Coordinates of C-alpha atoms and ligand atoms in Angstrom, one line a residue:
X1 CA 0.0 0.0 0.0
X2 CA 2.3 2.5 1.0
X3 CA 4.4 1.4 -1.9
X4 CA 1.7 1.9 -4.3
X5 CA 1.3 5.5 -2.4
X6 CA 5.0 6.2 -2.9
X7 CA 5.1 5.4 -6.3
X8 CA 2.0 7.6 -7.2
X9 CA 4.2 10.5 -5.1
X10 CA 7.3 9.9 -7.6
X11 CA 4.8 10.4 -10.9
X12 CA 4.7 6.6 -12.0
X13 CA 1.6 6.9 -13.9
X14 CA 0.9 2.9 -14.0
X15 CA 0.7 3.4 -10.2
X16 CA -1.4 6.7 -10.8
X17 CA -3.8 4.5 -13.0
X18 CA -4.1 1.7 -10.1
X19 CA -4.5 4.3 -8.1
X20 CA -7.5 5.6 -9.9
X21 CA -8.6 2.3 -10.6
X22 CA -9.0 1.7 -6.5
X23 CA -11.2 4.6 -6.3
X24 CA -13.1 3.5 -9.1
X25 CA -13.6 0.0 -7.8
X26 CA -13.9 1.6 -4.2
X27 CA -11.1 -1.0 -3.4
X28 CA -10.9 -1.5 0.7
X29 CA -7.3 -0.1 -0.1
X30 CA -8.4 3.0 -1.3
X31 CA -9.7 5.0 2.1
X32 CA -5.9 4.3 3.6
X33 CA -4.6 5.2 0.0
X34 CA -6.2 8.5 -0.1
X35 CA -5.6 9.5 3.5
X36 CA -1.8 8.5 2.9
X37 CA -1.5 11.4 0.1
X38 CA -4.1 14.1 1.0
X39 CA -1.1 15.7 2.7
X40 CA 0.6 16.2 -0.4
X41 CA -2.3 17.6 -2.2
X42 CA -2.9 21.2 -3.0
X43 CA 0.1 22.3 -5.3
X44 CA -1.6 21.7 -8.9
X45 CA -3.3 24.2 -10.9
X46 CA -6.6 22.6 -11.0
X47 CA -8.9 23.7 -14.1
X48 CA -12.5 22.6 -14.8
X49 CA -13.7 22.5 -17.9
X50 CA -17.4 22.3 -18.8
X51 CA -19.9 22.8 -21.4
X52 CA -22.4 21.3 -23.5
X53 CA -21.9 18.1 -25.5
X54 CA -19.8 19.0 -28.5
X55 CA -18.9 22.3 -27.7
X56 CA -15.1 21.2 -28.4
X57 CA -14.3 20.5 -25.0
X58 CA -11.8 18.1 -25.4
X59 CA -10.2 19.9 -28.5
X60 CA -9.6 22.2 -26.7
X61 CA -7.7 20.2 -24.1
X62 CA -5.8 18.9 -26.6
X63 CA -5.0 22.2 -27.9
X64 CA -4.3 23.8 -24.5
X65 CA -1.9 19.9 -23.4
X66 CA 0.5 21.8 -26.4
X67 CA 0.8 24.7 -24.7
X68 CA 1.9 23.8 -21.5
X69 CA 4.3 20.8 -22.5
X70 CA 6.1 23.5 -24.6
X71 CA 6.5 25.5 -21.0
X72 CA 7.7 22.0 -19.6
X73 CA 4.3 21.8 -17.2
X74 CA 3.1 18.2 -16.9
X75 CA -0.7 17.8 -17.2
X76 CA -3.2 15.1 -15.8
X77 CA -6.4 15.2 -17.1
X78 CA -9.8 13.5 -16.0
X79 CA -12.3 13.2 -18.6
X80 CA -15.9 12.7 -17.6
X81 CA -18.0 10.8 -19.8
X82 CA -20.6 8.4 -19.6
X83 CA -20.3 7.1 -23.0
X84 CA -16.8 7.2 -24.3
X85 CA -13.4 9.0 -23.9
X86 CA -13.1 12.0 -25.4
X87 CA -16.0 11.2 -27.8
X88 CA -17.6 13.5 -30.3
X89 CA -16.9 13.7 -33.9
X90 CA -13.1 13.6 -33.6
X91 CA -13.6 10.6 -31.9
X92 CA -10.9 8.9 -34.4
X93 CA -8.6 12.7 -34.9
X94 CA -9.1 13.1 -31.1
X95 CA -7.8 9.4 -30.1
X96 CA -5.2 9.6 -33.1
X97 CA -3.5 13.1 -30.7
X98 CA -4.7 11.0 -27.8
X99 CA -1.8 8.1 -28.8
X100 CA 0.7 11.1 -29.0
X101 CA 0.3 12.1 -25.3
X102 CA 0.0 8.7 -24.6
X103 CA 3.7 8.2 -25.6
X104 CA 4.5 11.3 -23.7
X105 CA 5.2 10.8 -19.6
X106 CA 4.4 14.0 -18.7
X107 CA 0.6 13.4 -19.7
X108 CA -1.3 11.7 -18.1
X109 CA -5.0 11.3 -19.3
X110 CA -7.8 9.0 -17.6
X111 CA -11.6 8.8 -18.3
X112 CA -14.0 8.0 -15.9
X113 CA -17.3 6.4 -16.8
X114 CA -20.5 6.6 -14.3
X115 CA -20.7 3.1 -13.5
X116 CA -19.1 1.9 -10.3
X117 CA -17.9 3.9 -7.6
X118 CA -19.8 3.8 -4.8
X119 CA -20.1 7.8 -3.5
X120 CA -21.2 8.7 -6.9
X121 CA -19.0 10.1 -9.6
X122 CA -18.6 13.5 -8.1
X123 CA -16.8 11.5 -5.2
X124 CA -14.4 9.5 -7.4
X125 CA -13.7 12.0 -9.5
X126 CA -12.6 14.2 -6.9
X127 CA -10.5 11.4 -5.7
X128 CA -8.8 11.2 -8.8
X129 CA -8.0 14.7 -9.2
X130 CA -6.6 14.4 -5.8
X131 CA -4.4 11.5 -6.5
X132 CA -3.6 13.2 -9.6
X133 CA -2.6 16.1 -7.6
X134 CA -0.2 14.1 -5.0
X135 CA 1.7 12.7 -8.1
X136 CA 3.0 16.4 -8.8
X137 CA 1.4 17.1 -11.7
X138 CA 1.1 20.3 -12.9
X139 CA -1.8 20.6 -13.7
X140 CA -4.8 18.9 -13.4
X141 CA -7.8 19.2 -15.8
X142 CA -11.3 17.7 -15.4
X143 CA -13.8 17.8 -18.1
X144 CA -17.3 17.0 -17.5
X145 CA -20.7 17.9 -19.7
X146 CA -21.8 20.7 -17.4
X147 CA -25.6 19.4 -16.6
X148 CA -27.0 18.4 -13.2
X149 CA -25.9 19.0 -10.1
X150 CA -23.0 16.5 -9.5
X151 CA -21.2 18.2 -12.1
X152 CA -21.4 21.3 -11.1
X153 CA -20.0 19.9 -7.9
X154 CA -17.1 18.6 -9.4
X155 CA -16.3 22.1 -11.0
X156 CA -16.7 23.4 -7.4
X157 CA -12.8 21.4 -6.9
X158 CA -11.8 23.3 -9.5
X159 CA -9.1 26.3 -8.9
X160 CA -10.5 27.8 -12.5
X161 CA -13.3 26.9 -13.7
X162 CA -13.8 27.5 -17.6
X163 CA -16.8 27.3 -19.7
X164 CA -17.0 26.4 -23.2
X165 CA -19.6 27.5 -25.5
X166 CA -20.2 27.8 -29.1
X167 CA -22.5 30.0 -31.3
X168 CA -25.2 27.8 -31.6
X169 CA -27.7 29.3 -29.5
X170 CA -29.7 28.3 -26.3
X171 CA -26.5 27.5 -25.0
X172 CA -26.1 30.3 -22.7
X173 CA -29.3 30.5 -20.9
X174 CA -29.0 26.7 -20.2
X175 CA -25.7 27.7 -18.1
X176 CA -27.2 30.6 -16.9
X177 CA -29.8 28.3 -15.6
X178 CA -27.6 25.6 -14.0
X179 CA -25.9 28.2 -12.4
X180 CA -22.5 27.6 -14.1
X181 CA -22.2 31.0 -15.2
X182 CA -21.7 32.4 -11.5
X183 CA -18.9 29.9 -11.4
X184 CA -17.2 30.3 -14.2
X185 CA -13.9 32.2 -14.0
X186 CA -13.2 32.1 -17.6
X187 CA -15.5 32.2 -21.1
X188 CA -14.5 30.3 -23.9
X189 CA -16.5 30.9 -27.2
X190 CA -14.8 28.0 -29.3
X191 CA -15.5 27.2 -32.8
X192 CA -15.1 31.0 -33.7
X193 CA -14.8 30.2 -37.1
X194 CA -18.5 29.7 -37.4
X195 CA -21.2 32.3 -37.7
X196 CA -22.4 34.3 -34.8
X197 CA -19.4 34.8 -32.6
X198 CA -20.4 38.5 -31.8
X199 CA -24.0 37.8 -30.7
X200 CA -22.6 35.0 -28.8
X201 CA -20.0 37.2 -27.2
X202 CA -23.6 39.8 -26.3
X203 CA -25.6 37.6 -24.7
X204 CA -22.9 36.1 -22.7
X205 CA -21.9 39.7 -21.6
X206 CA -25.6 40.5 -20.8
X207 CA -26.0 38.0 -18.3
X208 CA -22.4 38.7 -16.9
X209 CA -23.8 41.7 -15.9
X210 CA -26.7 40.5 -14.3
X211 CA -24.8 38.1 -12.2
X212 CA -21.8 40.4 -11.3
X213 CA -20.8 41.1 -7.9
X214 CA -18.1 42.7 -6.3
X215 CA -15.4 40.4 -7.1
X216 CA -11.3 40.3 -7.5
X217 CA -11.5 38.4 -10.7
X218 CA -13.3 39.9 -14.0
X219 CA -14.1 36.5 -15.9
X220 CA -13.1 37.6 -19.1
X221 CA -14.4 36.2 -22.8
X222 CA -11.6 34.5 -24.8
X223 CA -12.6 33.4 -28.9
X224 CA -11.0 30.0 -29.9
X225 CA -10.6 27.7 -33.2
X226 CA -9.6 24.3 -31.2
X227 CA -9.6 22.7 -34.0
X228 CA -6.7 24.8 -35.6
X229 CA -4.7 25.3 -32.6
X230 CA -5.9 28.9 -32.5
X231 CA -6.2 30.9 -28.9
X232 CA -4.6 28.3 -27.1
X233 CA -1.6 30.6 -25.8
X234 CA -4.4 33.5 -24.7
X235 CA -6.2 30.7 -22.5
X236 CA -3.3 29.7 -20.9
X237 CA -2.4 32.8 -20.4
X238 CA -5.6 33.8 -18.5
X239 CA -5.8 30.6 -16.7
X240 CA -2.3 31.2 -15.3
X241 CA -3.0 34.9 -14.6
X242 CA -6.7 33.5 -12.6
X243 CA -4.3 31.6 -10.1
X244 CA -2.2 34.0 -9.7
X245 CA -4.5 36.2 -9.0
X246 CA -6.0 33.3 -6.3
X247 CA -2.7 33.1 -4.9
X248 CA -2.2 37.1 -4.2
X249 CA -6.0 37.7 -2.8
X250 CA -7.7 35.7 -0.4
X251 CA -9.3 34.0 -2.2
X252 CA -8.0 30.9 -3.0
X253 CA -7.6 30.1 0.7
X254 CA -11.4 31.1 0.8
X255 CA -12.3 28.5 -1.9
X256 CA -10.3 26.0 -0.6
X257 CA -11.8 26.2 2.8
X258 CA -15.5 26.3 1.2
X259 CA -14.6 23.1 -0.5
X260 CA -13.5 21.1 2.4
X261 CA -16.7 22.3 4.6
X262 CA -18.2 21.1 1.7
X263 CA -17.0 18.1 1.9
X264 CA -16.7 17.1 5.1
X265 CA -20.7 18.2 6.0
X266 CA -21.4 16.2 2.5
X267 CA -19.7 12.9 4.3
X268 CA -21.2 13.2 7.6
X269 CA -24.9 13.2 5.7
X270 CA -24.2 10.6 4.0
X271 CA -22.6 8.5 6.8
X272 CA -25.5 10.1 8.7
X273 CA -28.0 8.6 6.2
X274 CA -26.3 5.2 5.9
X275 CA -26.8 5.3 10.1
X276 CA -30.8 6.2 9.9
X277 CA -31.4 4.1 7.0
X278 CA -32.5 1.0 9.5
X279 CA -34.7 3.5 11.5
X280 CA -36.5 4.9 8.6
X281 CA -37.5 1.7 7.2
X282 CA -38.8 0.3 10.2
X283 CA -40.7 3.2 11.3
X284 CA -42.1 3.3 8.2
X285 CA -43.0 -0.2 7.8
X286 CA -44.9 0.1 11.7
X287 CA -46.5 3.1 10.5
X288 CA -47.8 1.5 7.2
X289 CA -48.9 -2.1 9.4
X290 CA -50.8 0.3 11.5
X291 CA -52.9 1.6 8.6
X292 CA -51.4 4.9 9.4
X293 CA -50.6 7.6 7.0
X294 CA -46.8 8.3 6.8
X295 CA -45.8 11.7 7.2
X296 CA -42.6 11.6 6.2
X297 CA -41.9 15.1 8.6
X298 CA -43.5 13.1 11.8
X299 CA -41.3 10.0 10.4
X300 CA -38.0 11.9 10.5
X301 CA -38.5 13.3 13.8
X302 CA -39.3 10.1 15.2
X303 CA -36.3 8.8 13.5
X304 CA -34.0 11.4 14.9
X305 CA -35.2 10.6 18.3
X306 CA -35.1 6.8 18.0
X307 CA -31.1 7.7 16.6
X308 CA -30.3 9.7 19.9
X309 CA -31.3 7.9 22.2
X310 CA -29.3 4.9 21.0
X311 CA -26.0 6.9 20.7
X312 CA -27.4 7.8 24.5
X313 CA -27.5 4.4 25.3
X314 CA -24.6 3.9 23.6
X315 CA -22.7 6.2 25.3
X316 CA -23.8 5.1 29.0
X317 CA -22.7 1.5 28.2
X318 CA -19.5 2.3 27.1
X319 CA -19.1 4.7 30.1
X320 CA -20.6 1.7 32.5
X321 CA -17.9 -0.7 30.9
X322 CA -15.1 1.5 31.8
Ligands
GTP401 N1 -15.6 24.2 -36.7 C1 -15.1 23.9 -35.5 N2 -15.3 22.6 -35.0 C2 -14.7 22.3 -33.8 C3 -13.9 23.2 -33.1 N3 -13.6 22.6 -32.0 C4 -14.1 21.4 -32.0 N4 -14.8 21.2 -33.1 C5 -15.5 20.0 -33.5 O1 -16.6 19.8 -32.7 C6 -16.9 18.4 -32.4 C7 -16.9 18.1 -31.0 O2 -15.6 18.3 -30.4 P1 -15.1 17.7 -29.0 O3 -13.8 18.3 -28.7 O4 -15.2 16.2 -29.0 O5 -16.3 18.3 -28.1 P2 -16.6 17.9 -26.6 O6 -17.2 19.1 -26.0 O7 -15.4 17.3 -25.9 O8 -17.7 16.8 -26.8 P3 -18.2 15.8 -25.7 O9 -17.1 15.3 -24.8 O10 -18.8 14.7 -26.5 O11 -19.3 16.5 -24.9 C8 -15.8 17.6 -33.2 O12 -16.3 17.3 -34.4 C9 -14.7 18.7 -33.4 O13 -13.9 18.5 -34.5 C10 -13.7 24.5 -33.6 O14 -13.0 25.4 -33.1 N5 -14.3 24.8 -34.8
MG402 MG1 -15.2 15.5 -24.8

């Protein structure tokens, strides 16, 4: 185990990908693994990238992969998709650059399907990035299709979050609605070679407006061609200048410490839940016997009752036994 930790903390990526594997699998190994290298987490640059199907999500990773090999930064990515890695219509031009990082150490690129991990994805892909992140990467990029909520959880992880949309239309107001837009730190209106790039560029500056606040960071509207390699450099560029500009306000620290409450009040329900479960099915099952309506607000306080008075109980054995 700690072998398997050590070699994930000296950037072997076959022990990174059993790593990954563990979480995926929810491997009784994995709980020790995780605890072994949170204490080295916390150093990459980690990006989120999200958008709708086919905005050109992962040609852009590609794209942006270039950039920062050519300034030597090693880059992990974690690619969210329920049907297939990076999948689309370049499935075969996308796979084909794919086999080129492949052969390259300092990438390291791993998609995660929704089957499996117990938690839900949002739980193993944070994992990941975190094991991703104890390996030294660089940076660490996870792309997920940004719709329901356990997406928009996973950007929450994310240092910069970045948002790709293409003139299409609808687009927008479907972010706007998710509430992706108040988390983005960073628009990208990809496949700027087709029509309506301006209007595009309007609306998302329209609702900017509507959802600024007071804030350090202006998210600012970039214009790329992933497909042609073209406004790579600028994205870099203002996804380096956003953590820096993390790092020199408050404001990382502030994220950072949002994420873990997060977190740890997000574990505690569900161990919480997993605790109650019994209690809620039994009460429920006397309360239908009995011919009695269940009110599920009578239910949970009863519940809650029944629950502390046997961590009571509980607690006055233990404290007899002693
Ligand atoms: N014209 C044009 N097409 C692009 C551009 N970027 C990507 N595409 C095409 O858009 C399609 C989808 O690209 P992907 O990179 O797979 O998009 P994605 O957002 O990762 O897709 P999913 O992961 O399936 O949600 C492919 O056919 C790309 O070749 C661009 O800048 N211009
Ligand atoms: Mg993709």
């Amino acid at each position: 185990m700690d072998n398997i930790a050590q070699r994930i903390q000296n950037r072997e990526l076959r022990a990174l990908a059993r790593g990954i594997s563990y979480i995926e699998d929810n491997h009784q190994e994995k709980q020790q693994l995780l605890s072994t290298l949170f204490p080295h987490t916390g150093r990459a640059h980690i990006i989120g990238i999200t958008g709708s199907p086919g905005a050109g999500k992962s040609s852009l990773v590609n794209g942006l992969i270039k950039v920062w090999r050519k300034q030597g930064k090693t880059v992990g990515v974690v690619a969210v998709d329920p049907t297939s890695p990076f999948s689309g219509g370049a499935l075969l031009g996308d796979r084909v650059r794919m086999r080129d990082h492949e052969e390259d150490e300092g990438v390291f690129i791993r998609s995660m399907g929704t089957r499996g991990s117990l938690g839900g994805l949002s739980e193993a892909c944070k994992d990941a990035i975190r094991l991703m992140d104890a390996s030294g990467l660089d940076i660490v990029i996870i792309e997920t299709v940004g719709v329901g909520q356990s997406e928009l959880d996973v950007m929450k992880v994310a240092d910069s979050v970045t948002l790709v949309l293409y003139p299409s239309g609808g687009d927008v107001i479907q972010a706007f609605k998710a509430g992706i837009m108040e988390i983005a730190d960073l628009f990208v209106i990809n496949k700027a070679d087709l029509p309506g790039v301006d209007q595009l560029k309007g609306e998302v500056e329209d609702l900017l407006h509507l959802t600024a606040e007071q804030k350090n960071w202006q998210p600012p509207i970039l214009q790329t061609i992933s497909t042609e390699g073209k406004g790579m450099e600028e994205v870099v560029g203002k996804l380096t200048e956003h953590k820096e500009a993390l790092i020199s306000s408050s404001d990382q620290t502030e994220r950072r410490l949002n994420q873990l409450e997060d977190e740890v009040s997000r574990r505690l329900k569900e161990r919480f839940a997993e605790e109650v479960k019994p209690f809620i099915q039994k009460e429920l099952e006397k309360q239908i016997s009995s011919k009695h309506a269940a009110d599920p607000y009578e239910v949970a306080s009863i519940v809650y009752s029944l629950w502390k008075e046997k961590q009571k109980a509980t607690f006055q054995r233990e404290e007899g036994e002693k």
